[in-house]
Short mmCIF file of C-alpha atoms and ligand atoms in Angstrom, two decimals:
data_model
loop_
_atom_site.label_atom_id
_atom_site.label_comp_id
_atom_site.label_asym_id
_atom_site.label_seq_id
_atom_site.Cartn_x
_atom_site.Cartn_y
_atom_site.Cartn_z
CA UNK A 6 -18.48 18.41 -12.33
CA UNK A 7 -16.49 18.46 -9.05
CA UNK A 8 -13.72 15.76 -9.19
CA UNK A 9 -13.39 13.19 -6.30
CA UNK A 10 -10.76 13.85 -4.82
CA UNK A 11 -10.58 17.90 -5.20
CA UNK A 12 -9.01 19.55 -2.55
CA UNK A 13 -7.66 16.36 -0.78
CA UNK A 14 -3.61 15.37 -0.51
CA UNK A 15 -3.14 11.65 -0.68
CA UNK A 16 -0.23 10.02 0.63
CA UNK A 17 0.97 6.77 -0.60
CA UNK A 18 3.98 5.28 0.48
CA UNK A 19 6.47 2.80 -1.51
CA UNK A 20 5.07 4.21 -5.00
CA UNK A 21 7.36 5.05 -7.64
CA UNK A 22 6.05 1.95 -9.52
CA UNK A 23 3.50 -0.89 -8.99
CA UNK A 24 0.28 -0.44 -7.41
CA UNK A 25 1.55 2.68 -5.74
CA UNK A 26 2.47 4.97 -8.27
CA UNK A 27 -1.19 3.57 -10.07
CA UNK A 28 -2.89 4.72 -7.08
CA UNK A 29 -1.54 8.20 -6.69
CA UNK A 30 -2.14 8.85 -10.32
CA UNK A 31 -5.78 7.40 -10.16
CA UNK A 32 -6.28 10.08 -7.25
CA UNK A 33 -4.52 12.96 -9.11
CA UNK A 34 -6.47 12.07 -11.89
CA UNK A 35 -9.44 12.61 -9.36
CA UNK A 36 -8.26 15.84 -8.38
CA UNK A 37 -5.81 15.10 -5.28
CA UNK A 38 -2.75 16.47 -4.57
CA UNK A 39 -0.16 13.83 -4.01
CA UNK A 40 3.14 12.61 -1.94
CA UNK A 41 5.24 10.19 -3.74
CA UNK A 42 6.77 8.48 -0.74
CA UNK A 43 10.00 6.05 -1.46
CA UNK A 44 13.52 4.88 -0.38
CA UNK A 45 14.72 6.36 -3.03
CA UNK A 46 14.05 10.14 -3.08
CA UNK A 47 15.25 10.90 -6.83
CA UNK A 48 13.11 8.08 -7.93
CA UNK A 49 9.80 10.01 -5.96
CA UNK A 50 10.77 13.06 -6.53
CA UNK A 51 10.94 11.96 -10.99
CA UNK A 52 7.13 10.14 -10.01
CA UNK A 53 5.86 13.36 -8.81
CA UNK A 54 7.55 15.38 -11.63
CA UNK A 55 5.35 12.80 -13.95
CA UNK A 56 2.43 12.88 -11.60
CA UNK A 57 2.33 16.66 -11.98
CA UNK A 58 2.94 17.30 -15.31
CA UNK A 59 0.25 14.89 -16.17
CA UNK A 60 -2.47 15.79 -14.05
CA UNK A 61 -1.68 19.49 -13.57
CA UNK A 62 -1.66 19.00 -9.50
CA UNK A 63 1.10 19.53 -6.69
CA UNK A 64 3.24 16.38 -6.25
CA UNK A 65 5.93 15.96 -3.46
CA UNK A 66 8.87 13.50 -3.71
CA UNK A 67 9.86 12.27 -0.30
CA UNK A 68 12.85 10.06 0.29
CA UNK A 69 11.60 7.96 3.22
CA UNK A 70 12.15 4.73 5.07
CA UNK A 71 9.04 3.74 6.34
CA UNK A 72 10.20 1.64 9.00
CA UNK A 73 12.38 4.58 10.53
CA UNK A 74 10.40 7.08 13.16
CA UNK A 75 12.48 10.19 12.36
CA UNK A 76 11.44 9.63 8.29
CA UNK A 77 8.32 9.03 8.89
CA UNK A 78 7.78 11.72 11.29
CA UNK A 79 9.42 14.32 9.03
CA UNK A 80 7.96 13.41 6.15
CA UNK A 81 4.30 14.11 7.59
CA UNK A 82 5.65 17.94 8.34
CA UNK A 83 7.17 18.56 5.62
CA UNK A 84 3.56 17.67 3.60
CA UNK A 85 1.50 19.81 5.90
CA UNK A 86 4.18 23.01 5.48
CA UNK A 87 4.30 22.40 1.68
CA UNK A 88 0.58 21.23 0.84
CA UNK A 89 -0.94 22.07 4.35
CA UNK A 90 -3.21 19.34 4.84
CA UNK A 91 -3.32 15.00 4.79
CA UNK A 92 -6.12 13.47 3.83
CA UNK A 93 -5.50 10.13 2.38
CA UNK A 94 -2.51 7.57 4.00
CA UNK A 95 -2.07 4.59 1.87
CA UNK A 96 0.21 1.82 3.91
CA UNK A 97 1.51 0.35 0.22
CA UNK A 98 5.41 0.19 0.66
CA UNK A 99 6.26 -3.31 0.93
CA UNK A 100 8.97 -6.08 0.18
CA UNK A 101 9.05 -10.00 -0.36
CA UNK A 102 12.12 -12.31 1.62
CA UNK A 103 10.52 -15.29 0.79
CA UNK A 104 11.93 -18.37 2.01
CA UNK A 105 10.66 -21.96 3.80
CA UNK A 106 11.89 -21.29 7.08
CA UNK A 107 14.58 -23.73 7.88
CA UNK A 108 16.42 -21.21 5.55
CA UNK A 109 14.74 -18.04 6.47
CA UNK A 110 17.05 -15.75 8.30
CA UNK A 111 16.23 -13.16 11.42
CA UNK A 112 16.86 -10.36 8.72
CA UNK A 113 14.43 -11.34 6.42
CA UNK A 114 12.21 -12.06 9.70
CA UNK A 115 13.14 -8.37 11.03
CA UNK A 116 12.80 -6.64 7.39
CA UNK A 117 9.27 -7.26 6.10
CA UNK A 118 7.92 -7.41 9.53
CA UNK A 119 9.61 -3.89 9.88
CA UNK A 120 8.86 -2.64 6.76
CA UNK A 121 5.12 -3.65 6.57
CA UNK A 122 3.63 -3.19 10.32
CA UNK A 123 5.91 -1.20 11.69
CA UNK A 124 5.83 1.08 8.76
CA UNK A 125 1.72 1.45 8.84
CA UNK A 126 2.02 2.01 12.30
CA UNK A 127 4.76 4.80 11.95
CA UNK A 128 2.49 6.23 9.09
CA UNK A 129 -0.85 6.17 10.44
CA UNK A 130 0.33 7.53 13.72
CA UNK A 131 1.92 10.60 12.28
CA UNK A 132 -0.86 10.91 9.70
CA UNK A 133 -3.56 10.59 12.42
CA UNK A 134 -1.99 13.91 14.67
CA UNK A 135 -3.34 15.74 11.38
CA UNK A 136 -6.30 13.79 10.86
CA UNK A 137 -7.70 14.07 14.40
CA UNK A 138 -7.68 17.94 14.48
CA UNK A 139 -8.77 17.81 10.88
CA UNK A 140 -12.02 15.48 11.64
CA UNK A 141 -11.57 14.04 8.17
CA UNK A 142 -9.08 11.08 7.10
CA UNK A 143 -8.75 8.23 5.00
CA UNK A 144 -6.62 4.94 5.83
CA UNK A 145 -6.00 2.09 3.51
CA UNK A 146 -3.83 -0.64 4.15
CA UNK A 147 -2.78 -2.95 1.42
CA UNK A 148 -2.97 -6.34 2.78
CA UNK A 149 -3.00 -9.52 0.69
CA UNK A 150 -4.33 -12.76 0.09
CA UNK A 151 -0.79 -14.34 1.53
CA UNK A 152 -2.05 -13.45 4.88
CA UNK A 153 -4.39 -16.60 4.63
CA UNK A 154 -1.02 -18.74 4.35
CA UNK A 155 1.05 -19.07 1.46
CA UNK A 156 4.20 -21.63 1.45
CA UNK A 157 7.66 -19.84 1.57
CA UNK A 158 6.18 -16.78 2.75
CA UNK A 159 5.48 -17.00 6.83
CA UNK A 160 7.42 -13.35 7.41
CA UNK A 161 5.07 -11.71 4.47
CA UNK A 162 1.83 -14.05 5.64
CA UNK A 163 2.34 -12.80 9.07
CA UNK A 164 3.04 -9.21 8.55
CA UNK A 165 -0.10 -9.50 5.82
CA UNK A 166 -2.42 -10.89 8.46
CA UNK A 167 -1.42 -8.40 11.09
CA UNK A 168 -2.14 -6.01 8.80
CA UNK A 169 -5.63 -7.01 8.62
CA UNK A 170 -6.19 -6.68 12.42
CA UNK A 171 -4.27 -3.41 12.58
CA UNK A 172 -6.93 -2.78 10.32
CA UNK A 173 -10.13 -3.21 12.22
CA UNK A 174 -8.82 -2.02 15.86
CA UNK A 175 -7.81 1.25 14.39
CA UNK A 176 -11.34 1.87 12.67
CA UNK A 177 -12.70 1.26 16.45
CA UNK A 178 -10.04 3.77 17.28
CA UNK A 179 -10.57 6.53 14.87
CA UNK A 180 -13.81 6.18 13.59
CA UNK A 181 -15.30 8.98 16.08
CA UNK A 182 -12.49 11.64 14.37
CA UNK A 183 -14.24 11.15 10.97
CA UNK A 184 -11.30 8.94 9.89
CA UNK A 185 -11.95 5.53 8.28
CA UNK A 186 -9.42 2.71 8.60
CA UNK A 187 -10.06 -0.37 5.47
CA UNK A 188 -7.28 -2.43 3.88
CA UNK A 189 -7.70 -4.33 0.09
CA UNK A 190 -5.97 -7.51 0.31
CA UNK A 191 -4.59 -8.11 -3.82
CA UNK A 192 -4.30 -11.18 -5.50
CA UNK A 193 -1.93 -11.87 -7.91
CA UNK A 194 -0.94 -8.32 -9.63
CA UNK A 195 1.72 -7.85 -12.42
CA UNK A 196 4.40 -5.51 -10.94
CA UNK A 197 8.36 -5.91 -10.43
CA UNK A 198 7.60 -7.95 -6.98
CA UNK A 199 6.06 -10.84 -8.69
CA UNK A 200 8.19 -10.45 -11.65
CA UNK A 201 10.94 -10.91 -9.15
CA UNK A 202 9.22 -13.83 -7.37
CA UNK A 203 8.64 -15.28 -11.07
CA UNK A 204 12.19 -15.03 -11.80
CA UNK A 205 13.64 -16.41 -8.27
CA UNK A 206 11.66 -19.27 -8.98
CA UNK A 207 12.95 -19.79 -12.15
CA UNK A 208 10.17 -18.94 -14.59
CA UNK A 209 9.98 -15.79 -17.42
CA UNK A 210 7.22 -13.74 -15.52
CA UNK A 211 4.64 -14.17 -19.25
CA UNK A 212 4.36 -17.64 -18.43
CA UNK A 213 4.50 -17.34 -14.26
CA UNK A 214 1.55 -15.30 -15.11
CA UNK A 215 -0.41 -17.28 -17.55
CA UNK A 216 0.28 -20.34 -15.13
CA UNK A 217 -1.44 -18.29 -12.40
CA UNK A 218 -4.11 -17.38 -14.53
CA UNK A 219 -5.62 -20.45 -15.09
CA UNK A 220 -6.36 -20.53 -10.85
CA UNK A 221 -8.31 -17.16 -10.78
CA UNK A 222 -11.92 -17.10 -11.46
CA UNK A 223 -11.80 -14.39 -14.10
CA UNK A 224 -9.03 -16.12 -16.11
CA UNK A 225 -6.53 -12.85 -15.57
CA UNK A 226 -4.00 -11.46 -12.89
CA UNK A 227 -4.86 -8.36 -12.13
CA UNK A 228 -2.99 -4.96 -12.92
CA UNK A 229 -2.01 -1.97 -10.83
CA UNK A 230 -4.99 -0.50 -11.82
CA UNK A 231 -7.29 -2.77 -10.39
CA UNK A 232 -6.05 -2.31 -7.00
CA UNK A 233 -5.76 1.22 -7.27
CA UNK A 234 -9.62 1.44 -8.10
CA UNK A 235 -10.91 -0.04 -5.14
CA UNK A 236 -8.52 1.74 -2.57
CA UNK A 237 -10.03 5.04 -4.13
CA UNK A 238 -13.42 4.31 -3.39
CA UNK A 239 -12.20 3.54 0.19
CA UNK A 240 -10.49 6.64 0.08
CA UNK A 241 -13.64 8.78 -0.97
CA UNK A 242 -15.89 10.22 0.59
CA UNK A 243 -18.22 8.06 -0.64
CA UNK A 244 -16.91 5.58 1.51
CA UNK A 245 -17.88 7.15 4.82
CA UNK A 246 -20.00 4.37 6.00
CA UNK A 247 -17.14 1.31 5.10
CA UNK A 248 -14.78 0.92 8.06
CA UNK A 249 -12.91 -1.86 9.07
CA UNK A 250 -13.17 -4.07 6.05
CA UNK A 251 -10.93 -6.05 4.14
CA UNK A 252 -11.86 -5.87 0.47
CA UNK A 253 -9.80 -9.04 -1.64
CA UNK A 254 -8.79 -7.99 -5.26
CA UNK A 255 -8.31 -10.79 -6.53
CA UNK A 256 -10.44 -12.00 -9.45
CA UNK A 257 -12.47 -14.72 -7.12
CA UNK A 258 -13.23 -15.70 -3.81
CA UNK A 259 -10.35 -17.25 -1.92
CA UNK A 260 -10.18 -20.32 -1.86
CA UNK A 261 -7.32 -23.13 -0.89
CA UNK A 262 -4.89 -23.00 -3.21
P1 NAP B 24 6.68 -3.02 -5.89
O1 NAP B 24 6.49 -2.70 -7.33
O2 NAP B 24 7.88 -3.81 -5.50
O3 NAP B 24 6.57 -1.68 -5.06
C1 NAP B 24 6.86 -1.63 -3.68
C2 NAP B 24 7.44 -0.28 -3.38
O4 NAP B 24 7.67 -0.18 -1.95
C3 NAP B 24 8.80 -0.06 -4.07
O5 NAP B 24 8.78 1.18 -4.72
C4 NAP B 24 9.77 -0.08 -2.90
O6 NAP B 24 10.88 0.80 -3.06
C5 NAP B 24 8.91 0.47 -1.78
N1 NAP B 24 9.49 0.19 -0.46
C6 NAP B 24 10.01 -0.98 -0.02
N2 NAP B 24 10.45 -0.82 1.24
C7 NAP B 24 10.22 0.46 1.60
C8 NAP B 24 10.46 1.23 2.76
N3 NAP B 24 11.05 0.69 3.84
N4 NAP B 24 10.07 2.53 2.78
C9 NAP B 24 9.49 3.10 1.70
N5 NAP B 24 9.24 2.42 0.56
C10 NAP B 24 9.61 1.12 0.50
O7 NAP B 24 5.44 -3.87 -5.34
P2 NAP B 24 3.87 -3.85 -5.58
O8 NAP B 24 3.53 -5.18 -6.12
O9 NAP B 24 3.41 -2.60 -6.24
O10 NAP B 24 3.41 -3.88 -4.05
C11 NAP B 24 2.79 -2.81 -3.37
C12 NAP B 24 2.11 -3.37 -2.13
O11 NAP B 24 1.14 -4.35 -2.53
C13 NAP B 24 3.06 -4.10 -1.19
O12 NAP B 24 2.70 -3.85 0.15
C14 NAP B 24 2.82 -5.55 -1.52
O13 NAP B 24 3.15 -6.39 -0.43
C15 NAP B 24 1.33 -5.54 -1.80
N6 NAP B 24 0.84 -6.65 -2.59
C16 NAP B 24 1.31 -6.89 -3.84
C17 NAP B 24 0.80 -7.97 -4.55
C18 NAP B 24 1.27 -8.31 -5.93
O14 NAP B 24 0.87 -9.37 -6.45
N7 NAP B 24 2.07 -7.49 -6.58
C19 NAP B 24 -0.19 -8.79 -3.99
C20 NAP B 24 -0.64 -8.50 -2.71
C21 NAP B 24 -0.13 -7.43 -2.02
P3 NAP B 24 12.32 0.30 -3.61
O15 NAP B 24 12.08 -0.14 -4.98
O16 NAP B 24 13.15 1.54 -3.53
O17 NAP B 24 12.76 -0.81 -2.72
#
């Protein structure tokens, strides 16, 4: 049987670990080539030495700063001269500055603002110059549920929600190329960013977790996995028809927390 993703390169940014590095080996495991896409370019280029050797595809490491133009820029050429297409953008790279905002500095303002819209926009601009010609493309922004408001978080809410209308007006955009544009918007998922948010606020991240467990309908946080899952069926071609949407994963409807 023909795998999913066969013949496809999927780009995911910020994913030597967490949901990214979950996602690009869910799609390798589907048949895609992949671009591990990080700050630091030894720790992509050992993801896509992993990716590789597991799935028997091509895997780039890129060292890239999503929030720089001349990065971003480069690091679409150098995947079409190496794997000669781009199929799949996933807008994943991300970073919490959480603070209430009497104490919340312009840096951490500037950073995740930068790093999150600025970042998709820099990505899906350079992807969509290959896209366009290509008539085929896949966009998925990760989102989250802090973009309906979450206390100590009004840089990462903001940049979140943006996200989500970045989102729709660039399906509208680039719908007519053959190029769908969704975003999933995760719950709570177990990786080192809310193991770090466990331990800033003073908790061992077992029993952060179990606490936040007992608030999500299916009695669990989620896992890398589970995110990972639904951005590949946005990113098949299955998913022709979905554009625009904002899928939560987050083990229940949202409600105020
Ligand atoms: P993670 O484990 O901390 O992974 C984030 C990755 O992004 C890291 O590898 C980080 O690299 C990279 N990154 C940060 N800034 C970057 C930049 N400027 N350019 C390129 N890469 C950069 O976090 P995660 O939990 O998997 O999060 C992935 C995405 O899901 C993020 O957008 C996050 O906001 C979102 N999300 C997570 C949750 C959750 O509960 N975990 C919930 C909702 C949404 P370095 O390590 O080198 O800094």
């Amino acid at each position: 049987m023909t795998k999913p993703f066969e013949g496809r390169v999927a780009l995911v940014t910020g994913s030597v670990r967490g949901i990214g590095a979950a996602t690009l080996d869910h799609m390798a495991e589907g048949g895609a080539d992949v671009v591990v896409c990080d700050l630091d370019g030894d720790a992509a280029r050992a993801t896509a030495a992993t990716i590789a050797e597991r799935h028997g595809r091509r895997a780039l490491g890129v060292a890239c700063d999503v929030s720089r133009t001349e990065d971003v820029d480069g690091m679409v050429d150098t995947v079409v001269r190496e794997l000669g297409r781009l199929d799949i953008l996933v807008n994943n790279a991300g970073l919490t500055r959480d603070n209430l905002i009497h104490k919340m500095s312009d840096d951490d303002w500037d950073r995740v603002i930068s790093v999150h819209l600025r970042g998709a926009f820099l990505c899906a601009r350079a992807a969509q110059r290959v896209m366009v010609p290509q008539k085929y493309g896949r966009i998925v922004n990760v989102s989250s549920t802090s973009a309906l408001g979450n206390r100590g978080q009004l840089n990462y809410s903001t940049a979140k929600a943006g996200l989500q209308g970045f989102t729709r007006t660039l399906a509208l955009e680039l719908g007519r190329f053959g190029i769908t544009v969704n975003a999933v918007a995760p719950g709570f998922i177990d990786t080192e960013m809310t193991q770090q948010t466990a331990r800033r606020l003073g908790f061992e991240p077992d029993d952060y977790k179990a606490q936040r467990a007992k608030n999500i309908a299916v009695g669990r946080v989620g896992v890398p996995q589970d995110v990972a899952a639904t951005i590949a069926f946005l990113a098949s071609e299955a998913a022709s028809f979905v554009n625009g949407q904002i899928i939560y994963v987050s083990g229940g409807p949202e409600t105020r927390r």
